[in-house]
mmCIF file of C-alpha atoms in Angstrom:
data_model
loop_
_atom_site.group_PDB
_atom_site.id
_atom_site.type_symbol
_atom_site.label_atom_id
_atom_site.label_comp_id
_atom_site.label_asym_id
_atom_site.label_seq_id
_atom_site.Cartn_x
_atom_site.Cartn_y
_atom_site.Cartn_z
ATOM 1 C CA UNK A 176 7.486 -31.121 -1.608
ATOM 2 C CA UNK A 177 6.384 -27.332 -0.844
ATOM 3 C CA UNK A 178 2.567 -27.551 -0.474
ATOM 4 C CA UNK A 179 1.105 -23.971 -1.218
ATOM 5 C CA UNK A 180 -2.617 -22.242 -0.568
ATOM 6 C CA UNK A 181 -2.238 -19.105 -2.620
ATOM 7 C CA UNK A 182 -5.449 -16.340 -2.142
ATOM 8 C CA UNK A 183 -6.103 -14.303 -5.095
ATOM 9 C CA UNK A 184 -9.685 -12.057 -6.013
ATOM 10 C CA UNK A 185 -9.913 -14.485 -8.686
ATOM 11 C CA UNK A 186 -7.541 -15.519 -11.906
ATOM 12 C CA UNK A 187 -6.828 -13.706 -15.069
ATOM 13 C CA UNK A 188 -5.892 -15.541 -18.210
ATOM 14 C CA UNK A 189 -2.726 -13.887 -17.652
ATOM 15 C CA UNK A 190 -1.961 -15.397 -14.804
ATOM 16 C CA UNK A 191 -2.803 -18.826 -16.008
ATOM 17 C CA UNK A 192 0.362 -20.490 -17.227
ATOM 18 C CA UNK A 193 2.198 -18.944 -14.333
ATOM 19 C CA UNK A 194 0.090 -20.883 -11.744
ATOM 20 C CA UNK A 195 -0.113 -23.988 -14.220
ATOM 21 C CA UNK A 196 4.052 -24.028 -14.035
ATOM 22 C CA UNK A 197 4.215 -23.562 -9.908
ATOM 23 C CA UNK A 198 2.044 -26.506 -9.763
ATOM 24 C CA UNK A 199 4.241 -28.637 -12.188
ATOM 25 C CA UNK A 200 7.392 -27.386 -10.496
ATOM 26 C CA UNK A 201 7.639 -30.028 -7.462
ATOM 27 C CA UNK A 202 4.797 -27.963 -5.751
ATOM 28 C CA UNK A 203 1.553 -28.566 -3.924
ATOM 29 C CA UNK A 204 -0.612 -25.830 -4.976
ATOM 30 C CA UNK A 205 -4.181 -24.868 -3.652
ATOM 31 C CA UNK A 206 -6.162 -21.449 -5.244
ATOM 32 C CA UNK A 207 -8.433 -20.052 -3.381
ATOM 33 C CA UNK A 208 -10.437 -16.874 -4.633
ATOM 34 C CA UNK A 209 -12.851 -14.773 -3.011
ATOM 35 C CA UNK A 210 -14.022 -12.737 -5.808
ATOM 36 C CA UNK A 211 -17.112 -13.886 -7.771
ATOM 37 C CA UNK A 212 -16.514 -15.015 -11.579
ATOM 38 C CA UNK A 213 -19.932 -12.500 -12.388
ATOM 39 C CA UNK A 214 -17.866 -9.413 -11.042
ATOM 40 C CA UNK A 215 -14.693 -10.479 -12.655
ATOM 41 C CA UNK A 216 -15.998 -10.165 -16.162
ATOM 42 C CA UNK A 217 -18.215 -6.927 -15.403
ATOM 43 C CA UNK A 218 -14.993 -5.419 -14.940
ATOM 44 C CA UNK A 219 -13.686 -6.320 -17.819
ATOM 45 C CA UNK A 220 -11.201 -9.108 -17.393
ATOM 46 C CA UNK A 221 -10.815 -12.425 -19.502
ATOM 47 C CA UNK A 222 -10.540 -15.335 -16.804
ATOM 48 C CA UNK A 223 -8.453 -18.533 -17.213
ATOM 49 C CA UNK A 224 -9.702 -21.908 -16.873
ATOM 50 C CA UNK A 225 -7.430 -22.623 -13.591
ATOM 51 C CA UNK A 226 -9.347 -25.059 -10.862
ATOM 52 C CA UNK A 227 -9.967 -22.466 -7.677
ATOM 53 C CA UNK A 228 -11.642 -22.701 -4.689
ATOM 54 C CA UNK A 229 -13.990 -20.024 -3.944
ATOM 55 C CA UNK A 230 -14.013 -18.828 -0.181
ATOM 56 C CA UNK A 231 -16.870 -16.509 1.425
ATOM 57 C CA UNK A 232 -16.143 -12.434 2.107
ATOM 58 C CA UNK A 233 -17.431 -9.225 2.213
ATOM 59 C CA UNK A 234 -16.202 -5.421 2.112
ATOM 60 C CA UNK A 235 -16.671 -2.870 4.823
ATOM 61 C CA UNK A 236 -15.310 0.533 4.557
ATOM 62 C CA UNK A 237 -12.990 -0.440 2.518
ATOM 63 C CA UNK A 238 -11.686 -3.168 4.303
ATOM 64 C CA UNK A 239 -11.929 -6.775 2.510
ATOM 65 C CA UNK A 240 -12.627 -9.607 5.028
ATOM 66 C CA UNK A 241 -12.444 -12.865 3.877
ATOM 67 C CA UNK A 242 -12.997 -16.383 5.469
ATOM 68 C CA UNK A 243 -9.196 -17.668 6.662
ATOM 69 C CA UNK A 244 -10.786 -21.120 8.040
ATOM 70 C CA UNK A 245 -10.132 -22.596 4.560
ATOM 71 C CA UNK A 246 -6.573 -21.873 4.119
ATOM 72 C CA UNK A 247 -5.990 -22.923 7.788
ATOM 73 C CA UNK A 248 -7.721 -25.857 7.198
ATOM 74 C CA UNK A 249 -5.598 -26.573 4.030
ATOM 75 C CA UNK A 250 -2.749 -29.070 3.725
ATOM 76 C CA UNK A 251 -0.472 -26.110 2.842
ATOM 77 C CA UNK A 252 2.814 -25.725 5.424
ATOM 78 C CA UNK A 253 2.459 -21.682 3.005
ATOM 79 C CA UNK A 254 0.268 -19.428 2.485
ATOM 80 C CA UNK A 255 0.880 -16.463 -0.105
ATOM 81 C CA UNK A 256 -1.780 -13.515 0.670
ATOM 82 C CA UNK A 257 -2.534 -10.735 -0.844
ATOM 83 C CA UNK A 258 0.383 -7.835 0.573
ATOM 84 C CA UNK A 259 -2.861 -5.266 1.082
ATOM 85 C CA UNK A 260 -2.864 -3.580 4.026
ATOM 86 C CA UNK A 261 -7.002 -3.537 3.625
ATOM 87 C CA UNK A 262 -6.900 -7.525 3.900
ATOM 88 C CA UNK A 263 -8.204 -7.594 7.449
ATOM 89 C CA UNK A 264 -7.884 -11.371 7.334
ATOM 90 C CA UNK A 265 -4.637 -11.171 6.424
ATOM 91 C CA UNK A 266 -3.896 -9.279 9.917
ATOM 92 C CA UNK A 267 -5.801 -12.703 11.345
ATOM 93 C CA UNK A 268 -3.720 -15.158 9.723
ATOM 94 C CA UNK A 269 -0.344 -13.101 10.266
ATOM 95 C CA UNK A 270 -1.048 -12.515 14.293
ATOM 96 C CA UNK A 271 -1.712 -16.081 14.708
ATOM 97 C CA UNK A 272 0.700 -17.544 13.114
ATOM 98 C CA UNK A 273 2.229 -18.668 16.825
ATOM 99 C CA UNK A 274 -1.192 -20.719 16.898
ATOM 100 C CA UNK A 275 -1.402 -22.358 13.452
ATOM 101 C CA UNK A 276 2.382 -22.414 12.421
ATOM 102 C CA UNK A 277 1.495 -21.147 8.349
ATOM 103 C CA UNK A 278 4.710 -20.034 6.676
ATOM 104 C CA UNK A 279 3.137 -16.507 5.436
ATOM 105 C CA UNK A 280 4.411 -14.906 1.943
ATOM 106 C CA UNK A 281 2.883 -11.877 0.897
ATOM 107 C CA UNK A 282 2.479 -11.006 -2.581
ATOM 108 C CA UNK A 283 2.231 -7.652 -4.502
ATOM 109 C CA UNK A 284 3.674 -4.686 -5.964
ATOM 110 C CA UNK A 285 4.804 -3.763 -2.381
ATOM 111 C CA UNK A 286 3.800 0.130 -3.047
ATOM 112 C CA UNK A 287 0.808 2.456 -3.943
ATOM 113 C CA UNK A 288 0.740 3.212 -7.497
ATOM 114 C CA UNK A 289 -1.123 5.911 -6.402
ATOM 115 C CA UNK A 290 1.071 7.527 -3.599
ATOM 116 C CA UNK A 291 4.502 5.886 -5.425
ATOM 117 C CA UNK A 292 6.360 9.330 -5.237
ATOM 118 C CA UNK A 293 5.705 9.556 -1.425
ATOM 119 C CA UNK A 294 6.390 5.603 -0.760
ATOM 120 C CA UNK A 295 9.467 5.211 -2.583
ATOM 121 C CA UNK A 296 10.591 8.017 -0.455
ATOM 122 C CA UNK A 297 9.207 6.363 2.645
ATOM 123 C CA UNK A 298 7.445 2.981 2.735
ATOM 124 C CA UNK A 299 3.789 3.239 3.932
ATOM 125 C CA UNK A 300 4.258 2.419 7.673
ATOM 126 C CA UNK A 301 0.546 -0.188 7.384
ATOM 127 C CA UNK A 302 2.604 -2.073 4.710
ATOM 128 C CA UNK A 303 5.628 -2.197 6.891
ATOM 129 C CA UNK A 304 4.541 -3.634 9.857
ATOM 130 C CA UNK A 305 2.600 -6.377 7.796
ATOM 131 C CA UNK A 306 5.863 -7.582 6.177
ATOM 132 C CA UNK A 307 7.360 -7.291 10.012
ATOM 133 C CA UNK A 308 4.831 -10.436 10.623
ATOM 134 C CA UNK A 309 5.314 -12.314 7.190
ATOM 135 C CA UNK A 310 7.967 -14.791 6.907
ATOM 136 C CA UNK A 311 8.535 -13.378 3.036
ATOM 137 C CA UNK A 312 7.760 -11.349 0.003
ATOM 138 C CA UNK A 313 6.880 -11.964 -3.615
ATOM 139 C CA UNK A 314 7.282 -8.772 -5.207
ATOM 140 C CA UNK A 315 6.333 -8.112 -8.657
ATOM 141 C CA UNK A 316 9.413 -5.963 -9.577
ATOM 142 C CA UNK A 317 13.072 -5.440 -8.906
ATOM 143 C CA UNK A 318 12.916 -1.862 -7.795
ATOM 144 C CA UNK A 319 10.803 -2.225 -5.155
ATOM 145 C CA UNK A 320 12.074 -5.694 -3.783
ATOM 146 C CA UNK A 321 15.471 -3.999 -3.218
ATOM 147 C CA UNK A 322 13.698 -1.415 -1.606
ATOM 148 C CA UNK A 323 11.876 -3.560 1.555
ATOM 149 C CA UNK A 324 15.197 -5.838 1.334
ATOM 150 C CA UNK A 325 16.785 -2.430 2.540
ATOM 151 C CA UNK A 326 14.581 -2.691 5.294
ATOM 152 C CA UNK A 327 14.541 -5.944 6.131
ATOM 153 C CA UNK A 328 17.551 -7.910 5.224
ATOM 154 C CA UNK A 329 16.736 -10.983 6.911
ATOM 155 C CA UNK A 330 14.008 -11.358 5.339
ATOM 156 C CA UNK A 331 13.328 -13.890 2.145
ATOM 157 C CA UNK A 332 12.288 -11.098 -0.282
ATOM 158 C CA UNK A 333 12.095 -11.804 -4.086
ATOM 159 C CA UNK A 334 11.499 -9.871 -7.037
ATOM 160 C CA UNK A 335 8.926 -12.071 -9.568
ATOM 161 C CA UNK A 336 9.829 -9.980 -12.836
ATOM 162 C CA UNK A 337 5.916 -9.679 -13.204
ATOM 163 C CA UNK A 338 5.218 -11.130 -16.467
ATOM 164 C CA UNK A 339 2.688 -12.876 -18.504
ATOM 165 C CA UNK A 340 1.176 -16.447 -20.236
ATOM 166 C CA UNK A 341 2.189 -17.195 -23.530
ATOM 167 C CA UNK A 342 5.512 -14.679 -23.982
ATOM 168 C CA UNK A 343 7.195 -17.344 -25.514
ATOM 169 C CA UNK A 344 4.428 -17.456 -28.322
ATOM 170 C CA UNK A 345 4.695 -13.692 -28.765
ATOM 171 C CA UNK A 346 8.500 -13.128 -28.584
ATOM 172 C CA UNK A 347 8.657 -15.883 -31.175
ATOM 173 C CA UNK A 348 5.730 -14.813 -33.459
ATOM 174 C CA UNK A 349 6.414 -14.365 -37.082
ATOM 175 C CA UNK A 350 3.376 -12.456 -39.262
ATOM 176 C CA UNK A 351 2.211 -14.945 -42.592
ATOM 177 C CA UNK A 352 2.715 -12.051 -44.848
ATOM 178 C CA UNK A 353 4.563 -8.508 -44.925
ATOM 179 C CA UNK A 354 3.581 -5.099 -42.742
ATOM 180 C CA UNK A 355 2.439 -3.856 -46.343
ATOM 181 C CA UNK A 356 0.292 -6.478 -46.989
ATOM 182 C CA UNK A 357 -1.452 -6.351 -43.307
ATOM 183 C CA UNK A 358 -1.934 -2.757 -43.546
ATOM 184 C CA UNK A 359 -3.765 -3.165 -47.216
ATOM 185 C CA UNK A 360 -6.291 -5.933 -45.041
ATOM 186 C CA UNK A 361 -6.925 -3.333 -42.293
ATOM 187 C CA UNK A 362 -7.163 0.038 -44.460
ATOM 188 C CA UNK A 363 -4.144 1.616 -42.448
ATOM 189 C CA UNK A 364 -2.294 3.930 -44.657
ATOM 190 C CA UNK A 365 -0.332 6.153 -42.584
ATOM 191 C CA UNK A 366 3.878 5.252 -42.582
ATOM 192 C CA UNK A 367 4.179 5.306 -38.778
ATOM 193 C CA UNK A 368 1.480 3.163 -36.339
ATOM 194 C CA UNK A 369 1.535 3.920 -32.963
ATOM 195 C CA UNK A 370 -0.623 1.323 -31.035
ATOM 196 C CA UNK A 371 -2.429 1.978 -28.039
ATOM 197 C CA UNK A 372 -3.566 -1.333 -25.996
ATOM 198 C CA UNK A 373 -5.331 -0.974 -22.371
ATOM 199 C CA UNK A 374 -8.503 -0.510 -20.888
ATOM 200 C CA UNK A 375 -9.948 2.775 -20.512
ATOM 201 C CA UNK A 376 -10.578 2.011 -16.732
ATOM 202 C CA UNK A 377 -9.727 5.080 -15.133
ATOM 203 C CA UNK A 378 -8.336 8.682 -15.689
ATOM 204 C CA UNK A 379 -4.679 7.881 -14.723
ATOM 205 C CA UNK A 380 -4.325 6.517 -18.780
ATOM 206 C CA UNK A 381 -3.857 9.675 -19.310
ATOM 207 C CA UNK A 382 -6.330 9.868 -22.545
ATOM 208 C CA UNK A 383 -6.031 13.745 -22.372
ATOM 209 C CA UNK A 384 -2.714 13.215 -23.769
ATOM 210 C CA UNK A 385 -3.396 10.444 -25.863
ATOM 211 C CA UNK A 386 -5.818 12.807 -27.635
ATOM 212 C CA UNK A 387 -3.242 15.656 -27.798
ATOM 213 C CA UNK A 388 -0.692 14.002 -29.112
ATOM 214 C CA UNK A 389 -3.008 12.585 -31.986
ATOM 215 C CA UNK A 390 -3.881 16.414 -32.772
ATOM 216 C CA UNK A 391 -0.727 17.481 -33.059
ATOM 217 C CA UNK A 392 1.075 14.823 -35.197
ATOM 218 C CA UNK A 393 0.698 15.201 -39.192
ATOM 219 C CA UNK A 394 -2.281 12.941 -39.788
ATOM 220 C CA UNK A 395 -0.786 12.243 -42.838
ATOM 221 C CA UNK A 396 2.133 10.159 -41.548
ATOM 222 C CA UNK A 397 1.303 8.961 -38.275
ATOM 223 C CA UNK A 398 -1.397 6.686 -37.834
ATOM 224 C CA UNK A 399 -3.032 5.140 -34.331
ATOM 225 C CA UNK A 400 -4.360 1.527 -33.572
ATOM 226 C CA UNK A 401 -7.121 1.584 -30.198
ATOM 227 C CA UNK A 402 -7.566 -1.554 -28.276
ATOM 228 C CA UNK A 403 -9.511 -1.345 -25.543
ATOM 229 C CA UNK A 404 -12.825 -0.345 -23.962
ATOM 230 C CA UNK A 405 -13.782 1.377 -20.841
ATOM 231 C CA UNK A 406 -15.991 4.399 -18.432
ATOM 232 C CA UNK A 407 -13.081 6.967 -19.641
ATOM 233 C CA UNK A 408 -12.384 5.483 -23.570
ATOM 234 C CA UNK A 409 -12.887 8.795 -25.718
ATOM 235 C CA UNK A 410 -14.372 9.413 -29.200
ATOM 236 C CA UNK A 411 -12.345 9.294 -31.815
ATOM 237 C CA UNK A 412 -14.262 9.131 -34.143
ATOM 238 C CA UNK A 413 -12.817 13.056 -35.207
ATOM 239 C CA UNK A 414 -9.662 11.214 -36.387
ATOM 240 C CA UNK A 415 -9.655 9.577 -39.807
ATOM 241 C CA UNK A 416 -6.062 8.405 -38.696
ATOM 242 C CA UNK A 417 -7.293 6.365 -35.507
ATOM 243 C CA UNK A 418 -8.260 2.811 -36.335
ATOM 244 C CA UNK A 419 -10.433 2.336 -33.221
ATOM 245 C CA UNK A 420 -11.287 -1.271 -31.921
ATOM 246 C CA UNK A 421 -12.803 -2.488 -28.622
ATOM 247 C CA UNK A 422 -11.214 -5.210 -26.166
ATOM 248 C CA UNK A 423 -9.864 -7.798 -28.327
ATOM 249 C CA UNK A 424 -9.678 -11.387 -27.611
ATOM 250 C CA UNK A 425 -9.017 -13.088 -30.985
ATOM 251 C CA UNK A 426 -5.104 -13.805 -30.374
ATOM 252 C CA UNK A 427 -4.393 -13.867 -34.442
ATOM 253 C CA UNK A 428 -6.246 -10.307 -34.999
ATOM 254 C CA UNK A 429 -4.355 -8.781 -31.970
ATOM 255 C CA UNK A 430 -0.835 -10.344 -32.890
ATOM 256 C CA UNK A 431 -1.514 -9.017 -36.350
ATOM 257 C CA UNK A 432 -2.240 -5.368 -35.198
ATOM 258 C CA UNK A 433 0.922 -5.228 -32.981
ATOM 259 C CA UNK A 434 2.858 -6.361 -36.345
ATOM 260 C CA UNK A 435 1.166 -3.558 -38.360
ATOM 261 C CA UNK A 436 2.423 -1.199 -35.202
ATOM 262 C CA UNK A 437 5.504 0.375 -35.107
ATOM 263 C CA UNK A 438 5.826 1.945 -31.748
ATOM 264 C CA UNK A 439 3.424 0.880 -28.410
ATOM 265 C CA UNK A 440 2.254 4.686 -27.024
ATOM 266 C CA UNK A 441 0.662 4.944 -23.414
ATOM 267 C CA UNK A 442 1.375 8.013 -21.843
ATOM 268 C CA UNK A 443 0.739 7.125 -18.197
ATOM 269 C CA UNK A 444 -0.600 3.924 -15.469
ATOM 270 C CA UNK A 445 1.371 1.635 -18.175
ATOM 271 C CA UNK A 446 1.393 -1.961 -16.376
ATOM 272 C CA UNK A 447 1.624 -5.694 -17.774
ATOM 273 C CA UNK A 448 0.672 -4.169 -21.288
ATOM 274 C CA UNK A 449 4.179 -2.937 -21.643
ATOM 275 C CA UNK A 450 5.176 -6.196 -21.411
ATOM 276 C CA UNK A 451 3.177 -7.744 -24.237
ATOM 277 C CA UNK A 452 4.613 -5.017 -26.387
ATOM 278 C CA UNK A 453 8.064 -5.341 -25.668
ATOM 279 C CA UNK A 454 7.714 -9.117 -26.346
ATOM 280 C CA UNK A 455 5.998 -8.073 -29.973
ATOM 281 C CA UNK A 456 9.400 -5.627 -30.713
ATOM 282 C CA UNK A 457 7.690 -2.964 -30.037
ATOM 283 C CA UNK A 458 9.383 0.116 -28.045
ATOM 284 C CA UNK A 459 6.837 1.874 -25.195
ATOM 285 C CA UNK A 460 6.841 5.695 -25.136
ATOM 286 C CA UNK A 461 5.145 6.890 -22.171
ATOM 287 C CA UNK A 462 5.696 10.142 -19.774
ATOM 288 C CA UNK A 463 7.800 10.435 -16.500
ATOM 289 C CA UNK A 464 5.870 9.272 -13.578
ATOM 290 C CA UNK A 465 5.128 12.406 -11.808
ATOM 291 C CA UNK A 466 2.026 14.042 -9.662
ATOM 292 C CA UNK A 467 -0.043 14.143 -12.732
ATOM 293 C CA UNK A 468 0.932 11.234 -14.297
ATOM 294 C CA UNK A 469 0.592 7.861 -12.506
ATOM 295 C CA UNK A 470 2.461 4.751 -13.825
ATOM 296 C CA UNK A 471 2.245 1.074 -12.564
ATOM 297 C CA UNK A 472 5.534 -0.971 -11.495
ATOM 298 C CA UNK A 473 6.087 -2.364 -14.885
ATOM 299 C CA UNK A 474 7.115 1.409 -15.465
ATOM 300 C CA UNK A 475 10.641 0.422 -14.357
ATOM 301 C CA UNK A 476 10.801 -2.183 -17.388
ATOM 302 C CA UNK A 477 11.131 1.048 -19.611
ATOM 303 C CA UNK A 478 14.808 2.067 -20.210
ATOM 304 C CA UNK A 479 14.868 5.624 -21.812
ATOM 305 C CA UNK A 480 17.188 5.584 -24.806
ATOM 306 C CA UNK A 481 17.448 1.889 -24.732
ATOM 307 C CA UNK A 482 13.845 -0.240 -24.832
ATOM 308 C CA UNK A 483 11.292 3.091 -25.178
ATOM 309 C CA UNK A 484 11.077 7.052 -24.757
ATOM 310 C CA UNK A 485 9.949 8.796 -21.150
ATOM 311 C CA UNK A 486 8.441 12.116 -21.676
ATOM 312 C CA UNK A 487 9.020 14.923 -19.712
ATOM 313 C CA UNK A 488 6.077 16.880 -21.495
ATOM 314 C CA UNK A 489 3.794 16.593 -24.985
ATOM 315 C CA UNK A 490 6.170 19.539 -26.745
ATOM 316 C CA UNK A 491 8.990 16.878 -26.129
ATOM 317 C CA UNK A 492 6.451 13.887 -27.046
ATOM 318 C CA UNK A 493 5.431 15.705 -30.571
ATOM 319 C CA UNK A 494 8.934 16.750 -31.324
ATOM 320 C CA UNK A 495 10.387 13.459 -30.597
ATOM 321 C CA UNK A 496 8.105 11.699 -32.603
ATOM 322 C CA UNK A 497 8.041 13.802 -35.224
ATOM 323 C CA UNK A 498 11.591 13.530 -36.034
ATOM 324 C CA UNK A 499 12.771 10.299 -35.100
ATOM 325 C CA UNK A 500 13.818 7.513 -37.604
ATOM 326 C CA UNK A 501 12.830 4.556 -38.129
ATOM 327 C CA UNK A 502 16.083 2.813 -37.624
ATOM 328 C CA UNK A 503 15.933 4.454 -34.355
ATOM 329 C CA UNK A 504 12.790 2.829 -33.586
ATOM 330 C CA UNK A 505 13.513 -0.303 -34.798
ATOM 331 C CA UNK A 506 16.989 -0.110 -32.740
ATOM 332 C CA UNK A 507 14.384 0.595 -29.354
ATOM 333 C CA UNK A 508 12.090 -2.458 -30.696
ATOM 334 C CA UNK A 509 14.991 -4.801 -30.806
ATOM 335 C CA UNK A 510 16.025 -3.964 -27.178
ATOM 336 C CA UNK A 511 12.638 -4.274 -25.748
ATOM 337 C CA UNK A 512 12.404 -7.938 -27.028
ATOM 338 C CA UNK A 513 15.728 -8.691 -26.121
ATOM 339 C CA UNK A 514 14.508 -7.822 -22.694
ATOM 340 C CA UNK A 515 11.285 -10.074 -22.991
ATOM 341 C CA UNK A 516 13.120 -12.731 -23.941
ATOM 342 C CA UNK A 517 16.251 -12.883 -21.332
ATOM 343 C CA UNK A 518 14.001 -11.875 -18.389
ATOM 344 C CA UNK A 519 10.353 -11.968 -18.772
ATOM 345 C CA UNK A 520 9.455 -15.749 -19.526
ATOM 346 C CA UNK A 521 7.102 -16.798 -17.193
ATOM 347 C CA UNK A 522 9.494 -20.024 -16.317
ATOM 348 C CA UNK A 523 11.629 -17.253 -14.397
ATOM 349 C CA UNK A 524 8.777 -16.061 -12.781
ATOM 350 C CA UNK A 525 8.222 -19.735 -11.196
ATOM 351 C CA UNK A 526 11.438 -19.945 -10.484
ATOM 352 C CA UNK A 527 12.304 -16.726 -9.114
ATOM 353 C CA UNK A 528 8.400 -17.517 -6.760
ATOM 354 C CA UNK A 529 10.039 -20.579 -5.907
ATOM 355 C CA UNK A 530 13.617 -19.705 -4.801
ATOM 356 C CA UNK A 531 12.057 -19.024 -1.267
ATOM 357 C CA UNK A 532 9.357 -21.511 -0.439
#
C-alpha cells in the first residue's frame, strides 16, 4: 500500500473530495500544511474540513522555508511537494534524497502563469533542474505535462486534469422550476445572462474589459450576474443590467444563478472557475492569452468553436455576442458539459495522481 505525505499551504474546499478519494484508493495519506487557517480565510478562500498537520515556516525574500523534519519523519516511502522553485525546503528534501531515500513527486501547474508566453517557449531553467532531482510530476494539465515529458522522457510525469469536489453534483443538477420562473425570483429581465464568477484578487481578471464589454452591449437584452469580491472588484452600481452579488457560499443560490446564466464571461486569469461552468452547461468566453491578458492553465480546457469563444479583441467580443444565437450557445453549453463529464470527475483525477505512485 503507497503511503503518501503530501505538503500543501493549506486545503480548499475544492480540494476536499480529491484528497478524501486518494486516501480511500488503497493509499496511506498524510497532509501536512504550513499555512495558518487565519491567513487562509483573510484571503478569501472557503477551507474544507480535511484532518492536516500543520508544520512550522517562515518567508524570506520571497523564499518559503518550511520545516522538512516532519515529512522525513513520516511513515511515507512519497512525498508530493509543492513544484515552486521558491520552496527552499524543497531543494533540502530533493538534495538529500541519497540520505533519506523519499520517493519525491512534485506537484503544480509546471509553468508561470505570469511569464507562460516565455516558458512555453522555454521552460524556466529553476523549474528544470528541480524536476532533474524529483523522481515525478503531478501536473495539473495536459499541455504542459507533454511539455516536461518532452524533456524528460524517463521520467513518471502525469497530467491530473485539474478539477474540482462535487462535479458530479453539478454536471447532474437539474433546477426545481423553469429559467423563467428563476429569473421572476431574482428580478433579472434581460433575454441573455452572462455570468461572471471569480474573485476580484488581482488586475489580471481583466475587469477593464469586463466593464467595456457591459457598456457596449444593448442593456436591454443582455444582462450580467457578479459573484465575487475582492481589492480590484469595480462599481457597478452604473449598470441597472448587472445583478451584483459578493462571494457566495450557499450551494442552492449559486447553482440557481448559473441556471438563470446563459453564457460564463471572464475575459482573462480564467482558472478552476471554468470548470464549474462547463460542468453547469455553460460555454466560457474569454480573450486569447497574450502580454496583456494573463490566463491560468485551465485556459487550455477552452476549445474555440467547440466548448466557448477566445477573443482576439472587445470589437470581436461585442460583435460576437451581439449576434450570436442561442442555439449556438446552447450547442457550446452542451460541449462544455460533455467535457466535464468524460474528463473532469475528480475519480480521474485520483486515478490519473495514482497511476505513478
Amino acid at each position: 500500500m503507497p503511503r503518501i505525505a503530501i505538503l500543501q499551504p493549506f486545503i480548499p474546499h475544492y480540494r476536499e473530495e480529491f484528497f478524501s478519494l486518494l486516501s480511500k484508493d488503497n493509499n496511506e495519506v498524510e497532509i501536512y500544511v504550513y499555512e495558518q487557517y487565519e491567513k487562509s480565510r483573510q484571503d478569501g478562500f472557503s477551507l474544507a474540513e480535511t484532518p492536516v498537520s500543520h508544520i512550522a515556516s517562515f518567508t524570506l525574500f520571497g523564499l518559503l522555508f518550511y520545516n522538512p523534519l516532519p515529512l522525513l519523519r513520516s511513515n511515507a516511502d512519497t512525498i508530493v511537494a509543492m513544484f515552486l522553485f521558491s520552496h527552499v525546503s524543497t531543494w533540502f528534501l530533493l538534495l538529500t534524497q541519497f540520505i533519506h531515500h523519499k520517493r519525491i513527486i512534485l506537484w503544480g501547474q509546471g509553468i508561470s502563469v505570469k511569464r507562460y508566453l516565455q516558458e512555453e517557449v522555454r521552460p524556466d531553467w529553476k523549474l528544470k533542474s528541480m524536476l532533474s532531482l524529483a523522481d515525478g510530476a503531478w501536473i495539473y494539465m495536459r499541455k504542459e505535462a507533454n511539455q516536461w515529458k518532452k524533456i524528460f522522457p524517463r521520467k513518471s510525469i502525469v497530467a491530473l486534469n485539474n478539477t474540482l469536489s462535487n462535479i458530479s453534483k453539478m454536471t447532474s443538477y437539474e433546477p426545481d422550476c423553469s429559467k423563467e420562473a428563476l429569473k421572476e425570483k431574482y428580478g433579472i429581465t434581460e433575454e441573455v445572462i452572462l455570468l461572471f464568477c471569480a474573485r476580484f484578487a488581482n488586475q489580471y481578471r481583466r475587469a477593464d474589459l469586463l466593464i467595456e464589454t457591459i457598456q457596449n452591449l444593448d442593456p436591454e437584452h443582455y444582462g450580467f450576474i457578479i459573484i465575487g469580491e475582492g481589492p480590484f472588484k469595480p462599481d457597478f452600481s452604473a449598470y441597472r443590467n448587472v445583478y451584483n452579488y459578493n462571494a457566495v457560499y450557499d450551494e442552492t443560490f449559486k447553482r440557481e444563478l448559473f441556471a438563470v446564466a446563459d453564457v460564463y464571461f471572464q475575459p482573462g486569469w480564467v482558472g478552476l472557475s471554468i470548470v464549474e461552468a462547463m460542468a453547469y452547461g455553460k460555454p466560457v468566453f474569454t480573450f486569447k492569452r497574450g502580454a496583456e491578458t494573463k490566463q491560468c492553465v485551465e485556459y487550455s480546457y477552452i476549445q474555440h468553436g467547440v466548448n466557448g469563444l477566445i477573443f482576439e479583441s472587445i470589437d470581436e467580443c461585442i460583435a460576437t455576442i451581439s449576434s450570436i444565437s442561442n442555439d449556438e450557445i446552447a450547442r457550446l453549453g452542451n460541449n462544455a458539459k460533455t467535457l466535464a463529464i468524460k474528463e473532469l470527475s475528480v475519480e480521474q483525477m485520483v486515478s490519473n495522481a495514482t497511476s505513478i505512485l
